[in-house]
Coordinates of C-alpha atoms and ligand atoms in Angstrom, one line a residue:
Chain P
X1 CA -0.1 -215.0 2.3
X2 CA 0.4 -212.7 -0.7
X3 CA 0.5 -215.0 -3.7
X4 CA 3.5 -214.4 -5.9
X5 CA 3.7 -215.5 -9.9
X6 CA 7.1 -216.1 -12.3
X7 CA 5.6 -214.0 -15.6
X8 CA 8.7 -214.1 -17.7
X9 CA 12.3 -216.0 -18.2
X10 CA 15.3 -215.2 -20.8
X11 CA 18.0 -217.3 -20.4
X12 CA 22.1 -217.7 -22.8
X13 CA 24.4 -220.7 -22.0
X14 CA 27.7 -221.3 -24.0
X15 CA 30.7 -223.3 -23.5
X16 CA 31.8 -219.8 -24.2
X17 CA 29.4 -216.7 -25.2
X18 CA 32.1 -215.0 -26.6
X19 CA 31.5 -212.1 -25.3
X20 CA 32.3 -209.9 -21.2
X21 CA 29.8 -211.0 -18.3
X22 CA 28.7 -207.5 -18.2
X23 CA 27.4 -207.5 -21.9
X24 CA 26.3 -210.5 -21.9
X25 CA 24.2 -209.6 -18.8
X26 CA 22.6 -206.2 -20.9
X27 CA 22.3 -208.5 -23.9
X28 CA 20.0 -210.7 -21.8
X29 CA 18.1 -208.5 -19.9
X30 CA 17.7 -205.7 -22.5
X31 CA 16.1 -208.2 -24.8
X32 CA 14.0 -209.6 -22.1
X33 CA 12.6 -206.5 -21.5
X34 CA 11.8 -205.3 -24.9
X35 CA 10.2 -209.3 -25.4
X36 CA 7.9 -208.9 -22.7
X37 CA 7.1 -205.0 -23.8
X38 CA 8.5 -203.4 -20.6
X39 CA 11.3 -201.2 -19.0
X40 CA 13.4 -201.1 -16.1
X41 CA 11.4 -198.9 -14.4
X42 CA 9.0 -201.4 -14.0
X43 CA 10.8 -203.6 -11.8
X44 CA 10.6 -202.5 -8.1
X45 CA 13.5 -204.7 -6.4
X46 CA 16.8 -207.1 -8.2
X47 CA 18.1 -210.2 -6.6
X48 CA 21.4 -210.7 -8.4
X49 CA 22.6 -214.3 -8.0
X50 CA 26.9 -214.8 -8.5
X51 CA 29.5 -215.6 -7.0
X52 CA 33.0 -213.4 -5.9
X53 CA 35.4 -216.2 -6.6
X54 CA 33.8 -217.2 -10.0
X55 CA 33.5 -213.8 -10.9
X56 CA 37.4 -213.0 -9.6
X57 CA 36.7 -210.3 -7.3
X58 CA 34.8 -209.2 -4.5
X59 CA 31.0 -207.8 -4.8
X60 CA 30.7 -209.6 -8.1
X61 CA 27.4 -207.5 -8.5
X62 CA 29.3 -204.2 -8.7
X63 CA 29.0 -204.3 -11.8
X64 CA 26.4 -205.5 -13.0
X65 CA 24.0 -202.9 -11.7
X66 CA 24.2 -200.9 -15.1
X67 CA 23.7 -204.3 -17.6
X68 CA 20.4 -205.5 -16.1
X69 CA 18.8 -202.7 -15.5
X70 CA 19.0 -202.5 -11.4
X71 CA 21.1 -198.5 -11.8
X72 CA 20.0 -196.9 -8.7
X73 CA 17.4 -199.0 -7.9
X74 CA 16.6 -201.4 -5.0
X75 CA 19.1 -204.2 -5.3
X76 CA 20.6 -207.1 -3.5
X77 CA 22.5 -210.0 -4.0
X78 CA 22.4 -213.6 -3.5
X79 CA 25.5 -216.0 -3.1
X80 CA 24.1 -219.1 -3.5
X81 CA 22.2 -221.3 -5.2
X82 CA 19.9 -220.1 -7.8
X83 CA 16.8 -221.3 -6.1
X84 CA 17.7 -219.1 -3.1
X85 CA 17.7 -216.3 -5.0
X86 CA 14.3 -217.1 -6.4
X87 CA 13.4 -217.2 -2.9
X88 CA 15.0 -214.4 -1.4
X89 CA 12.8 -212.6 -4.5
X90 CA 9.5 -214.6 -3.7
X91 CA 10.1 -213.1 0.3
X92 CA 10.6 -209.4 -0.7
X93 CA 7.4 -209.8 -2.7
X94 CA 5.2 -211.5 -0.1
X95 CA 6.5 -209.0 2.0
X96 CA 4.3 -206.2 0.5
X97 CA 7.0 -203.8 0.3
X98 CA 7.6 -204.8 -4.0
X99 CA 5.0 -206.0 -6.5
X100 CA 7.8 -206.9 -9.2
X101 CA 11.3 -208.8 -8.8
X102 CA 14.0 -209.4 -11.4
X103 CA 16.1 -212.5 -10.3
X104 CA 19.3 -212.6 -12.5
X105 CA 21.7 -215.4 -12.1
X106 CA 25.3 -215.6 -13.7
X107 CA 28.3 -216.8 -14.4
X108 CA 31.1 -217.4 -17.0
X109 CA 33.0 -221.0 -16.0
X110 CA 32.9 -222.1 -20.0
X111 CA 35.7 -219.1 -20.9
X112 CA 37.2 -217.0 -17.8
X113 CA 38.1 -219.8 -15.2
X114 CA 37.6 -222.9 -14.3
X115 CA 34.6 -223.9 -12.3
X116 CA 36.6 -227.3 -9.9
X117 CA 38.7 -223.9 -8.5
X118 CA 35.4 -222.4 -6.6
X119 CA 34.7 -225.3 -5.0
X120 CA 38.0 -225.9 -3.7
X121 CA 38.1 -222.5 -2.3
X122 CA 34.8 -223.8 -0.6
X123 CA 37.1 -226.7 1.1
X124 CA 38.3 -226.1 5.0
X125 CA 41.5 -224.0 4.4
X126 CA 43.3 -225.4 7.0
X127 CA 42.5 -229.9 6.3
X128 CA 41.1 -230.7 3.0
X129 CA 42.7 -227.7 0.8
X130 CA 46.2 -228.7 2.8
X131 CA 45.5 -232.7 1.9
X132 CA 44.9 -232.2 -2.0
X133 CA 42.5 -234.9 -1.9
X134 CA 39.6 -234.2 -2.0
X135 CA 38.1 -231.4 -4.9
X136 CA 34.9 -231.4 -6.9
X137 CA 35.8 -234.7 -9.1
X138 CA 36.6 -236.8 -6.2
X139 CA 34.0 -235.7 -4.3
X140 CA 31.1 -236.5 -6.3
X141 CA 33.0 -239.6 -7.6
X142 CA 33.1 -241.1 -3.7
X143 CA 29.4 -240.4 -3.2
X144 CA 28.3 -241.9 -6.7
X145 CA 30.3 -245.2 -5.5
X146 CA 28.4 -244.6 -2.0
X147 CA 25.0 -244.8 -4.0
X148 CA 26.1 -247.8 -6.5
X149 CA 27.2 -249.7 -3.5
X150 CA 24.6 -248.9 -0.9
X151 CA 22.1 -250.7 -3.7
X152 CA 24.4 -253.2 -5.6
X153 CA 24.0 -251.4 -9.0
X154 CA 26.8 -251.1 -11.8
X155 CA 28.3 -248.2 -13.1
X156 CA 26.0 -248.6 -16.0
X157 CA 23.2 -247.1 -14.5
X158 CA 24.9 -244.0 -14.3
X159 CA 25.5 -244.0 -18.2
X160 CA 22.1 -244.4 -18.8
X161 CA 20.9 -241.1 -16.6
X162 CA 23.9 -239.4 -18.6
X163 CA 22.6 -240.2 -21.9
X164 CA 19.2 -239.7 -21.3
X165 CA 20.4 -236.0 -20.0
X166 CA 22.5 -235.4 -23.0
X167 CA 20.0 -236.4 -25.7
X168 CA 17.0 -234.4 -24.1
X169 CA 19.7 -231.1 -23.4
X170 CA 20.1 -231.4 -27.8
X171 CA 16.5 -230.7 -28.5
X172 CA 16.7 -227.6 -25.3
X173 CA 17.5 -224.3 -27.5
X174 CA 19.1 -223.3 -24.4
X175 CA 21.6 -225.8 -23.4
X176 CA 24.3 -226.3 -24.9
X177 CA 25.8 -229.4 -24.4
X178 CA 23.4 -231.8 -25.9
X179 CA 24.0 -235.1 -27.6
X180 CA 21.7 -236.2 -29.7
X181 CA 23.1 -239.4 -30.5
X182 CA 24.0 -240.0 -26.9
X183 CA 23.7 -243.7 -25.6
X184 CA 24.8 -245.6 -22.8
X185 CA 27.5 -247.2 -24.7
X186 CA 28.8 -243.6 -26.1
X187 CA 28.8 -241.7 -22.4
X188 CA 30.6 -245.4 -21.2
X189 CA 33.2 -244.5 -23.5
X190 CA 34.0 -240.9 -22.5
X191 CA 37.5 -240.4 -20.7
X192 CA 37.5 -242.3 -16.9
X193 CA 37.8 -239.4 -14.5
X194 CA 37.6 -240.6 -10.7
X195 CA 35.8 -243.7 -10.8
X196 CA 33.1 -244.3 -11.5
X197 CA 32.3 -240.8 -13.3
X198 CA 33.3 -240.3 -16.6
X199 CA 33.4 -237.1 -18.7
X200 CA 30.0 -237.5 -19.5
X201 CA 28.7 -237.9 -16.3
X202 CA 29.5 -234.3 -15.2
X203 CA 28.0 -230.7 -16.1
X204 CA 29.6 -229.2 -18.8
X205 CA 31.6 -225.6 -17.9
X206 CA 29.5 -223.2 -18.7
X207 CA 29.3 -219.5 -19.6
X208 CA 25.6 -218.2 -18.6
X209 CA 23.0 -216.5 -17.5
X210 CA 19.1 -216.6 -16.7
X211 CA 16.5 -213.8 -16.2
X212 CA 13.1 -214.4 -14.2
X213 CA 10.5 -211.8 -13.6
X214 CA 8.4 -212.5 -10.5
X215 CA 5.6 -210.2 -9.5
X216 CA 3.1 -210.0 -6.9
X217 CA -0.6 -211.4 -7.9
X218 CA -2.6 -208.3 -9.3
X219 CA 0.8 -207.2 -11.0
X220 CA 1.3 -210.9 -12.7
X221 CA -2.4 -210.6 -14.0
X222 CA -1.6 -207.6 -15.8
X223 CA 2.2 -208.9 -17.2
X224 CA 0.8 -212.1 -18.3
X225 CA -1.8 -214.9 -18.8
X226 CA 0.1 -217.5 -18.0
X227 CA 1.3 -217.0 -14.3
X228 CA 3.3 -219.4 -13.1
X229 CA 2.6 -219.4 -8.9
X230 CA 5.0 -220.1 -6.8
X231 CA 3.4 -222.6 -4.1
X232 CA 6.2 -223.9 -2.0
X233 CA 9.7 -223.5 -1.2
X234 CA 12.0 -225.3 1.6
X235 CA 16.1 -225.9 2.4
X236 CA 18.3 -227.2 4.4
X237 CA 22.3 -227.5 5.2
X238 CA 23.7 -230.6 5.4
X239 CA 27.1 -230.9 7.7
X240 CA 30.2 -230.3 5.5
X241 CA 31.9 -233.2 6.4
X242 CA 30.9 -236.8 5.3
X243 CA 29.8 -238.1 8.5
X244 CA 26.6 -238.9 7.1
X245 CA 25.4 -242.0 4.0
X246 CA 26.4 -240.2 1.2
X247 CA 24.3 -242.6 -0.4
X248 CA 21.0 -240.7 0.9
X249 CA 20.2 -237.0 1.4
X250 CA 18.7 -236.4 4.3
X251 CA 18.9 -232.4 3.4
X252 CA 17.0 -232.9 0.0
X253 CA 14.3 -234.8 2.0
X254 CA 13.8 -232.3 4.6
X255 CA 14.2 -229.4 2.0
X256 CA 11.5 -231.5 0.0
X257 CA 9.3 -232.1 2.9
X258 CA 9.2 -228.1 4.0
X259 CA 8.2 -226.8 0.1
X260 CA 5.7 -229.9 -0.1
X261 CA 4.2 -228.8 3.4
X262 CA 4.2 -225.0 2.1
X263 CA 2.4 -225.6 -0.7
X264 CA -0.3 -227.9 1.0
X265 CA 0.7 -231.2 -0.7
X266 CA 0.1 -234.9 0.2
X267 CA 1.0 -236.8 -2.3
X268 CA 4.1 -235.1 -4.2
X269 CA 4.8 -237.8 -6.1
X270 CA 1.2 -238.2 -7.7
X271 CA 0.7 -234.5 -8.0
X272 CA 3.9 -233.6 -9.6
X273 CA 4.0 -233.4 -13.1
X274 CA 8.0 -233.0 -13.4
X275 CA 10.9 -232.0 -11.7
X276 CA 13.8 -230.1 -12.6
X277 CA 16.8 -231.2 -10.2
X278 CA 20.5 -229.8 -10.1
X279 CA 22.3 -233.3 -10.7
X280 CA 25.9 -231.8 -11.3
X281 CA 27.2 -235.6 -12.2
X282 CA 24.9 -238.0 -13.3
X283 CA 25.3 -240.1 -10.2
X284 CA 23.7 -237.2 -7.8
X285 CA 20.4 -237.5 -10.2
X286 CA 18.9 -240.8 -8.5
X287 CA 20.1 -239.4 -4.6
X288 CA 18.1 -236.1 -5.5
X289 CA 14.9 -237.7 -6.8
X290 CA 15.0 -240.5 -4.3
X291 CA 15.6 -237.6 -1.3
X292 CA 12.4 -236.1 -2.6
X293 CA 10.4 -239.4 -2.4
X294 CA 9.3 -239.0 -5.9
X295 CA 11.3 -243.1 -6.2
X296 CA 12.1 -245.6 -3.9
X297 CA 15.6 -246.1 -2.2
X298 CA 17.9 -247.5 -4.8
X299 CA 15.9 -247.5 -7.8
X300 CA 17.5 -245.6 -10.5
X301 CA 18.4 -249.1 -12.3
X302 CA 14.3 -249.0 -12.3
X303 CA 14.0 -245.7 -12.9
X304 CA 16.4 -246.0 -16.4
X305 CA 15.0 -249.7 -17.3
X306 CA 11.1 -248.7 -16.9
X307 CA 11.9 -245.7 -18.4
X308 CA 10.2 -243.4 -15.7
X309 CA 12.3 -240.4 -15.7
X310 CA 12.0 -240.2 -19.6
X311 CA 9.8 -236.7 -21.0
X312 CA 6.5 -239.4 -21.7
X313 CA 7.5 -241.3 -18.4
X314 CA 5.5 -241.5 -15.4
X315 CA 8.1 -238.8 -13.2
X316 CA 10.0 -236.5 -15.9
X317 CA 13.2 -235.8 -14.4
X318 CA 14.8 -232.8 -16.1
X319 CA 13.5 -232.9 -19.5
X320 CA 15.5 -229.7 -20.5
X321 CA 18.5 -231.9 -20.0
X322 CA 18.9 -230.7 -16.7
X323 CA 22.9 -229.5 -15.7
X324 CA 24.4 -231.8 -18.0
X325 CA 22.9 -229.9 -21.0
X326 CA 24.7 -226.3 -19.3
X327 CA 25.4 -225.6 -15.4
X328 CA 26.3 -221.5 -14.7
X329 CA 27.2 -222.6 -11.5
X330 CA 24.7 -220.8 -8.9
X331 CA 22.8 -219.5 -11.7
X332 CA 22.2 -222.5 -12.4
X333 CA 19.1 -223.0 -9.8
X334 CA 17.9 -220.1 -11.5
X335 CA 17.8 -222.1 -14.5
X336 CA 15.9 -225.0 -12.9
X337 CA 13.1 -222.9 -12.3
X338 CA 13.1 -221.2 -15.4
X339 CA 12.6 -224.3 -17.3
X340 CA 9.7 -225.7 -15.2
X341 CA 8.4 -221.6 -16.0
X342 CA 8.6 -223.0 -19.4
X343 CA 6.6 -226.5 -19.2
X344 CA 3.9 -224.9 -17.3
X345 CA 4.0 -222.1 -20.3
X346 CA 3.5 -224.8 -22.5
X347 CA 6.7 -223.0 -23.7
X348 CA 9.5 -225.7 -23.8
X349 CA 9.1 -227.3 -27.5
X350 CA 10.4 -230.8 -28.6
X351 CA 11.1 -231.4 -24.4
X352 CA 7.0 -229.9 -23.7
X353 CA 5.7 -232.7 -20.4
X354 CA 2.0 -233.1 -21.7
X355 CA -0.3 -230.9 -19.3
X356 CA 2.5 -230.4 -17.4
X357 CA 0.5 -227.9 -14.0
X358 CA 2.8 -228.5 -11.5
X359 CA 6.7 -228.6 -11.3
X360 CA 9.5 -228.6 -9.3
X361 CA 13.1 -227.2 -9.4
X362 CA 16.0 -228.2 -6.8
X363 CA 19.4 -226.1 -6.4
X364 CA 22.1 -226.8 -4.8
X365 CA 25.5 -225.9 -3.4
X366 CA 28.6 -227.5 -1.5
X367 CA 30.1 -230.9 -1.2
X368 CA 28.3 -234.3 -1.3
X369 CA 24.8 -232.2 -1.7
X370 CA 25.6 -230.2 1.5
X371 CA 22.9 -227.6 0.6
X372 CA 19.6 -228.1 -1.1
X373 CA 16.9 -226.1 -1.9
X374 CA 13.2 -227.0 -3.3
X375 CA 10.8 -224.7 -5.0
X376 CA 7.2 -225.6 -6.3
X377 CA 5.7 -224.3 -9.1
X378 CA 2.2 -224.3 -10.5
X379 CA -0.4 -223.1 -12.9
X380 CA -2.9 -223.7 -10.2
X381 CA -3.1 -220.3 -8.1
X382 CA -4.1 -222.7 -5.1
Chain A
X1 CA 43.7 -206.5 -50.9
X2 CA 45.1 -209.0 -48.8
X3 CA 43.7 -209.4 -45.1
X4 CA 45.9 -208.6 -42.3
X5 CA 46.5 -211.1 -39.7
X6 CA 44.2 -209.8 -37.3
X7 CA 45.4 -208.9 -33.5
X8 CA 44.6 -210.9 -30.8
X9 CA 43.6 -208.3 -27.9
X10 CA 41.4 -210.8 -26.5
X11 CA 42.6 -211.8 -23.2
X12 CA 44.0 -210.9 -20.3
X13 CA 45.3 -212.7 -17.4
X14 CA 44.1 -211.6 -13.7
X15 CA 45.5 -213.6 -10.8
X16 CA 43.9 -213.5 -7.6
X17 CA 46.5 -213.6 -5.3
X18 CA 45.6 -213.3 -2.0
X19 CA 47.6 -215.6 1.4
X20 CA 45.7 -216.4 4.2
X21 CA 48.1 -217.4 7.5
X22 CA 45.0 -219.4 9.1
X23 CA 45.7 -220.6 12.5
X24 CA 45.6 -224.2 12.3
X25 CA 43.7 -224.3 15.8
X26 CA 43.9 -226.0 19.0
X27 CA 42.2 -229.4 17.7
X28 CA 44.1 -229.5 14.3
X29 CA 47.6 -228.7 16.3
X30 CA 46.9 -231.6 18.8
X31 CA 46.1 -233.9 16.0
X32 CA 49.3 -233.1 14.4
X33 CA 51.2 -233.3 16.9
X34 CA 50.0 -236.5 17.7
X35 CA 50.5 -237.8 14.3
X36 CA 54.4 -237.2 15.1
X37 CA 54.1 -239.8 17.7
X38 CA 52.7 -242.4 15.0
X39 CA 49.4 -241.9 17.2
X40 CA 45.9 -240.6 15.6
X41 CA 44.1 -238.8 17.6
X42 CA 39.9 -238.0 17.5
X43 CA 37.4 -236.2 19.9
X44 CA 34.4 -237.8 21.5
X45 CA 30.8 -235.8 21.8
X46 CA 29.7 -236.3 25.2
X47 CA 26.3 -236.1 23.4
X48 CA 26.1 -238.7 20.8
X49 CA 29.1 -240.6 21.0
X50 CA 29.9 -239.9 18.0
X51 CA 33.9 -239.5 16.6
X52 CA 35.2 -237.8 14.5
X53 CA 38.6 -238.1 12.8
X54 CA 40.4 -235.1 12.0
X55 CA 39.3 -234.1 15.6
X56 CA 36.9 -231.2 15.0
X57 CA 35.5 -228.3 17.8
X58 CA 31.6 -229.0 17.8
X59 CA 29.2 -231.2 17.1
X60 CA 26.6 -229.9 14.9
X61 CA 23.6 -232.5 16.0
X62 CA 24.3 -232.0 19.8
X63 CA 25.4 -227.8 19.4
X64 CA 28.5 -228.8 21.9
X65 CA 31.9 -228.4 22.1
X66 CA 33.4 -231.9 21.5
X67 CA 36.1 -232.4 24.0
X68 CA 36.6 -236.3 24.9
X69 CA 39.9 -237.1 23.7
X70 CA 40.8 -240.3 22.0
X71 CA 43.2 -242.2 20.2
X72 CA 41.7 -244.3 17.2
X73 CA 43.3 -246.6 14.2
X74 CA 46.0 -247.4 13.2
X75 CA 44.3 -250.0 11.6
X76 CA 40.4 -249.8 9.6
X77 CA 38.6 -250.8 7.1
X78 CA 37.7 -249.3 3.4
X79 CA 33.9 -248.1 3.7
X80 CA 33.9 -246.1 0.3
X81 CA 36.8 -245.5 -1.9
X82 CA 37.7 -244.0 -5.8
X83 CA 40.3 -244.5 -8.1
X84 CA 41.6 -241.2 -9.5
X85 CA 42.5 -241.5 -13.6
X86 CA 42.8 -237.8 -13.0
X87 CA 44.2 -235.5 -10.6
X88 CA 42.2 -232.0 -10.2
X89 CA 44.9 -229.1 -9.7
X90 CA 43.8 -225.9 -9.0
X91 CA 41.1 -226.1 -11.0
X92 CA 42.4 -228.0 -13.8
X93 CA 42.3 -231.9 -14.8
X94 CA 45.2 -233.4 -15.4
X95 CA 45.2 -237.3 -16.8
X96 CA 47.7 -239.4 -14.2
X97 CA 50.4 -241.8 -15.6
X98 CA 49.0 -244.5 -12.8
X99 CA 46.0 -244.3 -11.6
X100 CA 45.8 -243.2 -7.6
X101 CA 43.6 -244.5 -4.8
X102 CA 41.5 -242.2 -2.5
X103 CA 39.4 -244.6 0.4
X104 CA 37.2 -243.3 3.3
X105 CA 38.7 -245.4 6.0
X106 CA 36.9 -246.1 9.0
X107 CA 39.4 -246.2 12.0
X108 CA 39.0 -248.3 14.8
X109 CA 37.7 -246.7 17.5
X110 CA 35.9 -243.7 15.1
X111 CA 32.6 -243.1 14.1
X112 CA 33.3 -240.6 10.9
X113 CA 35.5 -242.1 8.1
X114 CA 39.1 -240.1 7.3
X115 CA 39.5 -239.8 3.8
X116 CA 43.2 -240.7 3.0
X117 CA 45.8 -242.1 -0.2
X118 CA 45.9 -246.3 0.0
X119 CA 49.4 -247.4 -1.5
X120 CA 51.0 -250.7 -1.8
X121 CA 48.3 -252.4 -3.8
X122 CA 46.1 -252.6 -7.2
X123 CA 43.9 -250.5 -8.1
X124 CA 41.3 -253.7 -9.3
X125 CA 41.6 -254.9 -5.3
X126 CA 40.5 -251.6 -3.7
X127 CA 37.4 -252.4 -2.3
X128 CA 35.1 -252.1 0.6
X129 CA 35.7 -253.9 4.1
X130 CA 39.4 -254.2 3.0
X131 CA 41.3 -253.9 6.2
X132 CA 44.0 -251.2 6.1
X133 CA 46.6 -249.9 8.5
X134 CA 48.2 -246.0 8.6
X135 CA 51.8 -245.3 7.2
X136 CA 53.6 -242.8 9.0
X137 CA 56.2 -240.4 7.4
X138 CA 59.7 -240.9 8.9
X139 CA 61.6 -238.5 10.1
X140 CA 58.2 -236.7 11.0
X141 CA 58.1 -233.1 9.6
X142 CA 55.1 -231.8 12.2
X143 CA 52.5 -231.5 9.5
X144 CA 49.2 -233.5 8.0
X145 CA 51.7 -235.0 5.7
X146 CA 53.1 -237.6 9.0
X147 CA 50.2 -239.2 8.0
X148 CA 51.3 -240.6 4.9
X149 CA 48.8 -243.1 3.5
X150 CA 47.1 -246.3 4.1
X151 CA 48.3 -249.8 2.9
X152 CA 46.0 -253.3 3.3
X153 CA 46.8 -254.8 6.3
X154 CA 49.5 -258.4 5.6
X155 CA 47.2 -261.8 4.5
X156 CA 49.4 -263.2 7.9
X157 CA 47.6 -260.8 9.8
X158 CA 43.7 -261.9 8.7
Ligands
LIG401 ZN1 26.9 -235.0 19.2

């Protein structure tokens, strides 16, 4: 199989960048393209990543040809997870037919609307929606009890991922959200939304965007020396109705299992340096990480205690703060794998995983972690 | 020279206003209908055996139609619940003056939990394997809304 390299990432989050989608998108990608010394003419295909109802109308791309750069060119879009768009790019590359791919993710949920709306729009039209019960908060909040209960931990466990999150997304240049001072007592004390989550458990409304260059192998030789290959990638869909353990993710597993398999590994856990996971509450960071085998089954009081997930721990889990620190929605994916692009760079500063070769970034989508998708990432060409 | 107050141009508001008329469906029609007779009503897969409550076409494990009708309830048991401090309306959090209770109620007779409203108690006793029993609106008005909520099932009855 062709073997297929991220060579570049740009990324802005803001609770509000103060500025249209459109020019924030140009802002992004012009600069991107005058830091890495090259035009729009040298990228053969885009994968735009957004969504119609954040965006407020249909074919959210239709404008957004012009900003990044894809005028005329060979363009498609992605409505989905970030991760999937990373994929869709890694395909049309592999595929012989394009030797460079801009992935562009975006959305603006910190300024324009209000991100709990697009997933209620995501809700069957003709039960839940009807019902009013059920909507982003309450969702998450039921399966974070699920997970506490399945293993007999306290809620505190859950303030301790937060914090942890919140203090490492201060010293990430690009989140925004970061607390530096953040403890478990501080995000205990944040406003009670659905128990057990509290404000600070949850990703922050975000305005955003993120940029990644992916070219075929000769081509990333030439645009860089630090490739990044992509080794592995895998999904799956998860029913949308909670008839499974919420407290478990059976489609992180098998989304796991499929990138792991791609990229020829045995022993994830020992071979991974860090992960990168979309935990849009605090409480769906332990169900991720334990889907993916990388802890045991109701660990994460463990996990905190032993300090394991921590930057010098034996398993980083989302040093850049992960989607507490900033979450643009399906952009966000895109995000994910833009900051393991920047721990295998030796790029990511204050957060840098010493020798950090081999990463992993997980998106998702849906309610209760209906869809998950894995990618693996790795100096190592393999 | 003094500054002028400067203009706000800034914003504009854009509704999206589109109406769907869904058709609720066969399945959803049936369960509503039987929720006017103080009856809840699920569907069996002749596969796994599994039920569901709302009664739903297909069974994604199995790729069948479930068709195996069957009445489940009234009375279950709190497998997973959450109090609200917040209510989430289109889009936006609001606080709530008292807090309200959301459980995932397994009915007897059903394999797939109904999420529902649980009234008539405190919030500090919601908890799981708490025995419940379904509240019907009355007069029914032919909608989800017959069924109203859940309360715990009378300390007599244990
Ligand atoms: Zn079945």
């Amino acid at each position: 199989m062709r073997k297929v390299a991220i060579v570049g990432q740009a990324q802005v989050n803001a609770s509000d960048v103060g500025k249209s989608r459109e020019r924030m998108l140009f802002d992004l990608c012009k600069g991107f393209y005058d830091g890495m010394g090259i035009t729009r003419h040298d990228i053969d295909t885009f994968v735009l990543c957004s969504n119609d109802f954040a965006a407020g109308h249909t074919i959210s791309n239709v404008f957004e040809d012009c900003p990044v750069g894809a005028y005329m060119k060979d363009e498609t879009k992605v409505e989905a997870d970030g991760v999937m768009a990373v994929t869709y790019a890694l395909a049309r590359i592999m595929s012989g037919l394009y030797d460079t791919a801009l992935v562009v993710g975006n959305s603006q949920g910190g300024s324009v609307m209000r991100p709990y709306l697009v997933m209620d729009y995501t809700m069957s039209p003709t039960y839940d929606r009807q019902l009013g019960l059920l909507n982003e908060l309450s969702s998450a909040a039921l399966q974070a009890r699920a997970y506490l209960d399945a293993y007999g931990l306290g809620d505190e466990v859950l303030d301790r991922i937060a914090a942890r999150n919140l203090r490492n997304a201060a010293k990430n240049p690009d989140a925004f959200n970061g607390k530096a001072d953040a403890t478990p007592e501080s995000v205990a004390g944040s406003d009670k939304l659905y128990e057990p989550l509290k404000q600070d458990h949850c990703f922050p409304f975000t305005d955003g965007a993120c940029v990644l260059l992916l070219a075929g192998e000769e081509k990333a030789k030439e645009l860089t020396d630090k490739p990044v290959w992509i080794r592995g990638v895998g999904d799956s869909l998860d029913s949308y109705y909670p008839e499974r353990n919420l407290a478990r993710s059976k489609s992180v597993k098998l989304a796991g299992e499929r990138a792991f398999k791609m990229a020829g590994m045995n022993d994830p856990a020992g071979e991974l340096d860090l992960v990168e996971v979309s935990a849009k509450f605090a409480s769906q960071e332990p169900i991720i990480c334990e889907g993916l085998g990388l802890f045991a089954e109701g660990s994460a009081s463990d996990v905190a205690v032993r300090g394991l997930a921590e930057i010098d721990g034996a398993m980083p889990v989302s040093p850049s703060g992960g989607a507490l620190g900033a979450y643009p929605l399906c952009a966000g994916g895109v995000t994910r794998v833009a900051e393991c692009y920047k721990q295998l760079t030796g790029s990511a500063g204050d957060l840098q995983v010493a020798d950090a070769r081999t990463a992993l970034a997980h998106g998702q989508d849906g309610l209760y972690l209906q869809h998950n998708a894995v990618m693996v990432v790795s100096t190592e060409e393999g | 020279m003094a500054e002028k107050a400067e203009r706000s141009v800034v914003e504009v508001e854009v509704p999206l206003d589109f109406t769907y008329n869904y058709r609720v469906g066969q399945y959803l029609e049936r369960y509503i209908k039987g929720l006017g007779e103080k009856k809840i009503l699920g569907v069996r897969c002749s596969g796994c055996s599994k039920v569901t409550v709302p009664p739903r076409n297909f069974c994604g494990a199995c790729n069948r139609v479930m068709d195996e009708w069957v009445e489940v309830g009234p009375e279950g048991t709190v497998e997973n619940y959450t109090i609200g401090h917040v209510k989430v309306e289109r889009g936006a959090v609001e606080k709530l003056d008292e807090p309200r209770l959301l459980a995932m109620v397994k009915l007897e007779g059903a394999t797939v939990p109904l999420l529902a409203e649980v009234k008539g108690m405190a919030a500090s006793e919601l908890e799981n394997g708490l025995r419940v029993k379904a509240v019907f609106k009355d007069p029914v008005s032919d909608s989800l809304a017959d069924l109203s909520h859940f309360e715990p099932v009378g300390q007599e009855v244990k």
